[in-house]
Amino acid sequence: MGAERTPVIAGNWKMNGLKQDGLALARDVAAGAGAYRCEFVVCPPATLLAAASEVLVGSGVHLGAQDCHAEPDGAHTGDISAAMLVDAGCSHAILGHSERRADHGEDDATVLAKATAALAAGLTAIVCVGETEAERDAGQALDVVAAQVAGSVPENATAANTIVAYEPVWAIGSGRTPTPSEIQAVHAHIRSAIAGRLDGGAAAAMRLLYGGSMKPGNAAELLAIEDVDGGLIGGASLKAEDFLAIAQSCP
Ligand code: 13P
């Protein structure tokens, strides 16, 4: 982790959390967060965003959504615009998570449009990239993530308004992770792809998160990797104790 980049510990709750347990989790994270030097983001399901924003007031913990629509308003039944997320108290939004790319057929152009809308509304975009197991086995991991960065990170992205998360699809929820040297190789490649798309200064300062089976037991090793600037955590973000224990491992 570069000393000049403040680490980000972000929790993607996915489709988990009803009012009682979800808000208790947000409250516990808020209560514990002050003790750490990293930035925290929690991304509950859309149904809990407005209430979670009340719980997080004054804690310094940022609130993120898990998606947004590319259009500002209109006839898009069931969808939520970036401005609506801001209105509900969000400062961040995850875009292009592999589960949305797979479940909802989101391609790079869709993710780019959503990320562009998020930035226009003043949100920080957390843009996700990552290869499938077949792509890794075929030796294509670096090419796949570079193409996803080129296709999904907006041209007006900066280190202040955009975070990129590397989440190998095969590591999500599986208990398996790439080796530290494999992760470093991908993160360094992502940083150079960002330098190619934006500029070297933005690339050097942008936070790159690792996601995929990060937990208290492996966080110290993963967060010590040079170009890993934090984590995007799924399963282990659902218990405040585990989520905060990961933050404890930030160097
Ligand atoms: P897990 O931490 O459960 O592997 O999920 C990672 C993820 O998809 C975060 O967005």
Coordinates of C-alpha atoms and ligand atoms in Angstrom, one line a residue:
M1 CA 0.0 0.0 0.0
G2 CA 1.4 3.4 -0.9
A3 CA 1.8 5.6 2.1
E4 CA 0.3 8.5 0.3
R5 CA -3.0 6.7 -0.5
T6 CA -5.4 6.5 2.4
P7 CA -6.8 2.9 2.6
V8 CA -10.4 2.2 1.9
I9 CA -12.3 -0.6 3.7
A10 CA -15.6 -1.0 1.9
G11 CA -18.4 -3.5 2.7
N12 CA -20.7 -4.8 0.0
W13 CA -23.6 -6.3 1.8
K14 CA -25.1 -7.5 -1.5
M15 CA -28.7 -8.8 -1.1
N16 CA -28.5 -9.2 2.7
G17 CA -30.0 -7.3 5.6
L18 CA -33.5 -6.5 6.9
K19 CA -34.1 -3.4 8.9
Q20 CA -33.3 -4.8 12.3
D21 CA -30.1 -6.6 11.6
G22 CA -28.9 -4.3 8.9
L23 CA -29.2 -1.1 10.9
A24 CA -27.6 -2.9 13.9
L25 CA -24.7 -3.8 11.7
A26 CA -24.4 -0.2 10.5
R27 CA -24.6 1.1 14.1
D28 CA -21.8 -1.3 15.2
V29 CA -19.6 -0.3 12.3
A30 CA -20.2 3.4 13.1
A31 CA -19.4 2.8 16.7
G32 CA -16.1 1.1 16.0
A33 CA -14.8 3.0 13.0
G34 CA -13.2 6.0 14.7
A35 CA -10.4 3.9 16.0
Y36 CA -8.9 3.3 12.5
R37 CA -6.9 5.4 10.0
C38 CA -8.7 4.0 6.9
E39 CA -11.8 5.3 5.2
F40 CA -14.9 3.1 5.7
V41 CA -17.7 2.7 3.2
V42 CA -20.7 0.5 3.9
C43 CA -23.0 -0.5 0.9
P44 CA -26.3 -1.9 2.2
P45 CA -29.2 -2.9 0.0
A46 CA -31.2 0.0 -1.5
T47 CA -34.1 -0.6 1.0
L48 CA -31.8 0.4 3.9
L49 CA -29.9 3.3 2.5
A50 CA -32.0 6.2 3.8
A51 CA -32.3 4.7 7.3
A52 CA -28.6 3.7 7.4
S53 CA -27.6 7.2 6.5
E54 CA -29.3 8.4 9.7
V55 CA -27.4 5.8 11.7
L56 CA -24.1 6.8 10.2
V57 CA -24.4 10.5 10.8
G58 CA -21.3 11.9 12.5
S59 CA -19.4 8.6 12.4
G60 CA -17.3 9.4 9.3
V61 CA -18.4 6.1 7.7
H62 CA -19.5 6.7 4.1
L63 CA -22.6 5.2 2.7
G64 CA -22.6 3.5 -0.7
A65 CA -25.1 2.0 -3.1
Q66 CA -24.6 -1.2 -5.0
D67 CA -25.7 0.1 -8.4
C68 CA -27.4 3.1 -10.1
H69 CA -29.2 3.7 -13.3
A70 CA -27.4 5.6 -16.1
E71 CA -30.3 8.0 -16.7
P72 CA -31.1 10.9 -14.3
D73 CA -34.9 10.1 -14.2
G74 CA -37.7 8.8 -16.3
A75 CA -39.6 5.6 -17.3
H76 CA -37.3 3.0 -15.7
T77 CA -39.5 0.9 -13.4
G78 CA -37.6 -0.5 -10.4
D79 CA -34.4 1.5 -11.0
I80 CA -32.7 4.1 -8.9
S81 CA -30.9 7.2 -10.3
A82 CA -27.6 8.5 -8.9
A83 CA -29.3 11.7 -7.8
M84 CA -31.8 9.6 -5.8
L85 CA -28.9 7.9 -4.1
V86 CA -27.4 11.2 -3.1
D87 CA -30.8 12.2 -1.8
A88 CA -30.9 9.1 0.3
G89 CA -27.5 10.0 1.9
C90 CA -25.1 8.1 -0.3
S91 CA -21.6 9.4 -1.2
H92 CA -20.4 6.3 -3.1
A93 CA -21.8 3.7 -5.5
I94 CA -20.4 0.3 -6.6
L95 CA -20.7 0.0 -10.4
G96 CA -20.0 -3.1 -12.6
H97 CA -19.8 -5.7 -9.9
S98 CA -19.4 -9.1 -11.5
E99 CA -22.7 -10.2 -10.1
R100 CA -24.4 -7.4 -11.9
R101 CA -22.4 -8.0 -15.0
A102 CA -23.5 -11.7 -14.9
D103 CA -27.1 -11.4 -13.5
H104 CA -28.1 -8.3 -15.4
G105 CA -26.0 -8.6 -18.5
E106 CA -24.1 -5.4 -17.8
D107 CA -21.2 -4.9 -20.2
D108 CA -18.4 -2.3 -20.1
A109 CA -20.5 0.3 -22.0
T110 CA -23.3 0.0 -19.4
V111 CA -20.9 0.2 -16.5
L112 CA -19.3 3.3 -18.1
A113 CA -22.7 5.0 -18.5
K114 CA -23.6 4.2 -14.9
A115 CA -20.2 5.4 -13.6
T116 CA -20.5 8.6 -15.6
A117 CA -23.9 9.2 -14.2
A118 CA -22.6 8.6 -10.6
L119 CA -19.8 11.1 -11.1
A120 CA -22.2 13.7 -12.6
A121 CA -24.3 13.4 -9.4
G122 CA -21.3 13.9 -7.2
L123 CA -20.9 10.3 -6.1
T124 CA -17.6 8.5 -5.8
A125 CA -17.7 5.5 -8.2
I126 CA -16.3 2.2 -7.1
V127 CA -15.8 0.5 -10.5
C128 CA -15.3 -3.3 -10.3
V129 CA -13.2 -5.4 -12.7
G130 CA -12.1 -9.0 -12.6
E131 CA -11.5 -12.1 -14.7
T132 CA -13.4 -15.4 -14.6
E133 CA -11.6 -18.6 -13.7
A134 CA -11.7 -19.7 -17.4
E135 CA -10.1 -16.3 -18.4
R136 CA -7.4 -16.8 -15.7
D137 CA -6.7 -20.4 -16.8
A138 CA -6.3 -19.1 -20.4
G139 CA -3.7 -16.6 -19.3
Q140 CA -6.0 -13.7 -20.1
A141 CA -6.4 -12.1 -16.6
L142 CA -4.3 -9.0 -17.3
D143 CA -5.9 -8.4 -20.7
V144 CA -9.4 -8.8 -19.4
V145 CA -9.0 -6.3 -16.5
A146 CA -7.2 -3.8 -18.7
A147 CA -10.0 -3.9 -21.2
Q148 CA -12.6 -3.5 -18.4
V149 CA -10.7 -0.5 -17.1
A150 CA -10.5 1.1 -20.6
G151 CA -14.2 0.3 -21.2
S152 CA -15.8 1.2 -17.8
V153 CA -13.8 4.0 -16.1
P154 CA -15.0 7.4 -17.2
E155 CA -12.6 9.8 -18.9
N156 CA -13.3 12.4 -16.3
A157 CA -12.4 10.1 -13.4
T158 CA -10.0 11.3 -10.9
A159 CA -8.3 9.8 -7.8
A160 CA -10.8 11.8 -5.7
N161 CA -14.0 10.6 -7.4
T162 CA -13.2 7.1 -8.5
I163 CA -11.9 3.9 -6.9
V164 CA -11.2 0.7 -8.8
A165 CA -11.9 -2.7 -7.2
Y166 CA -10.2 -5.8 -8.6
E167 CA -12.4 -8.8 -7.8
P168 CA -11.4 -12.0 -9.5
V169 CA -14.8 -13.7 -10.1
W170 CA -13.6 -17.1 -9.0
A171 CA -12.4 -15.7 -5.7
I172 CA -15.7 -14.2 -4.7
G173 CA -17.4 -16.1 -1.9
S174 CA -15.2 -19.1 -2.7
G175 CA -12.6 -18.9 0.1
R176 CA -9.9 -18.9 -2.6
T177 CA -7.7 -16.0 -3.4
P178 CA -4.9 -15.4 -5.9
T179 CA -1.4 -15.3 -4.4
P180 CA 0.0 -11.9 -3.3
S181 CA 2.3 -11.8 -6.4
E182 CA -0.6 -12.6 -8.7
I183 CA -2.7 -9.8 -7.1
Q184 CA 0.2 -7.3 -7.3
A185 CA 0.7 -8.2 -11.0
V186 CA -3.0 -7.4 -11.7
H187 CA -3.1 -4.2 -9.6
A188 CA 0.1 -2.9 -11.2
H189 CA -1.5 -3.6 -14.6
I190 CA -4.7 -1.9 -13.6
R191 CA -2.7 1.2 -12.4
S192 CA -0.9 1.3 -15.8
A193 CA -4.2 0.9 -17.6
I194 CA -5.6 3.9 -15.6
A195 CA -2.4 5.9 -16.5
G196 CA -3.1 5.1 -20.2
R197 CA -6.8 6.2 -19.9
L198 CA -6.4 9.2 -17.6
D199 CA -2.9 10.4 -16.6
G200 CA 0.0 9.2 -14.5
G201 CA -0.8 11.4 -11.6
A202 CA -4.4 10.2 -11.3
A203 CA -3.2 6.6 -11.7
A204 CA -0.6 7.0 -8.9
A205 CA -3.1 8.5 -6.5
M206 CA -6.1 6.3 -7.2
R207 CA -7.1 3.7 -4.6
L208 CA -7.2 0.2 -5.9
L209 CA -9.1 -2.3 -3.7
Y210 CA -8.8 -6.0 -3.7
G211 CA -12.1 -8.0 -3.3
G212 CA -12.7 -11.8 -3.2
S213 CA -12.7 -13.8 0.0
M214 CA -10.9 -11.1 2.1
K215 CA -11.4 -11.9 5.8
P216 CA -9.7 -11.2 9.1
G217 CA -7.4 -14.2 8.6
N218 CA -5.9 -13.1 5.3
A219 CA -6.4 -9.3 5.4
A220 CA -2.9 -8.4 6.7
E221 CA -1.2 -10.3 3.9
L222 CA -3.5 -8.9 1.2
L223 CA -3.4 -5.3 2.5
A224 CA 0.4 -5.3 2.7
I225 CA 0.6 -5.8 -1.1
E226 CA 2.2 -2.7 -2.7
D227 CA -0.6 -1.7 -5.1
V228 CA -3.5 -2.8 -2.8
D229 CA -5.1 0.2 -1.2
G230 CA -7.9 -1.5 0.7
G231 CA -10.6 -4.1 0.3
L232 CA -14.1 -4.5 -1.1
I233 CA -15.5 -7.1 1.3
G234 CA -18.6 -9.2 0.9
G235 CA -19.3 -12.0 3.4
A236 CA -17.0 -10.7 6.1
S237 CA -18.6 -7.3 6.0
L238 CA -21.8 -8.7 7.4
K239 CA -20.3 -9.0 10.9
A240 CA -19.1 -5.8 12.3
E241 CA -16.4 -7.6 14.3
D242 CA -14.9 -9.2 11.2
F243 CA -15.2 -6.0 9.1
L244 CA -13.4 -4.0 11.8
A245 CA -10.8 -6.7 12.3
I246 CA -10.0 -6.4 8.6
A247 CA -9.5 -2.6 9.0
Q248 CA -7.2 -3.4 11.9
S249 CA -4.9 -5.0 9.4
C250 CA -4.4 -1.8 7.3
P251 CA -0.7 -1.1 7.5
Ligands
13P1 P1 -16.6 -12.0 -0.6 O1 -15.8 -11.2 0.3 O2 -17.8 -12.7 0.0 O3 -15.8 -13.0 -1.4 O4 -17.3 -11.0 -1.7 C1 -16.4 -10.2 -2.4 C2 -17.3 -9.2 -3.2 O5 -17.9 -9.6 -4.2 C3 -17.3 -7.8 -2.7 O6 -17.9 -7.0 -3.7

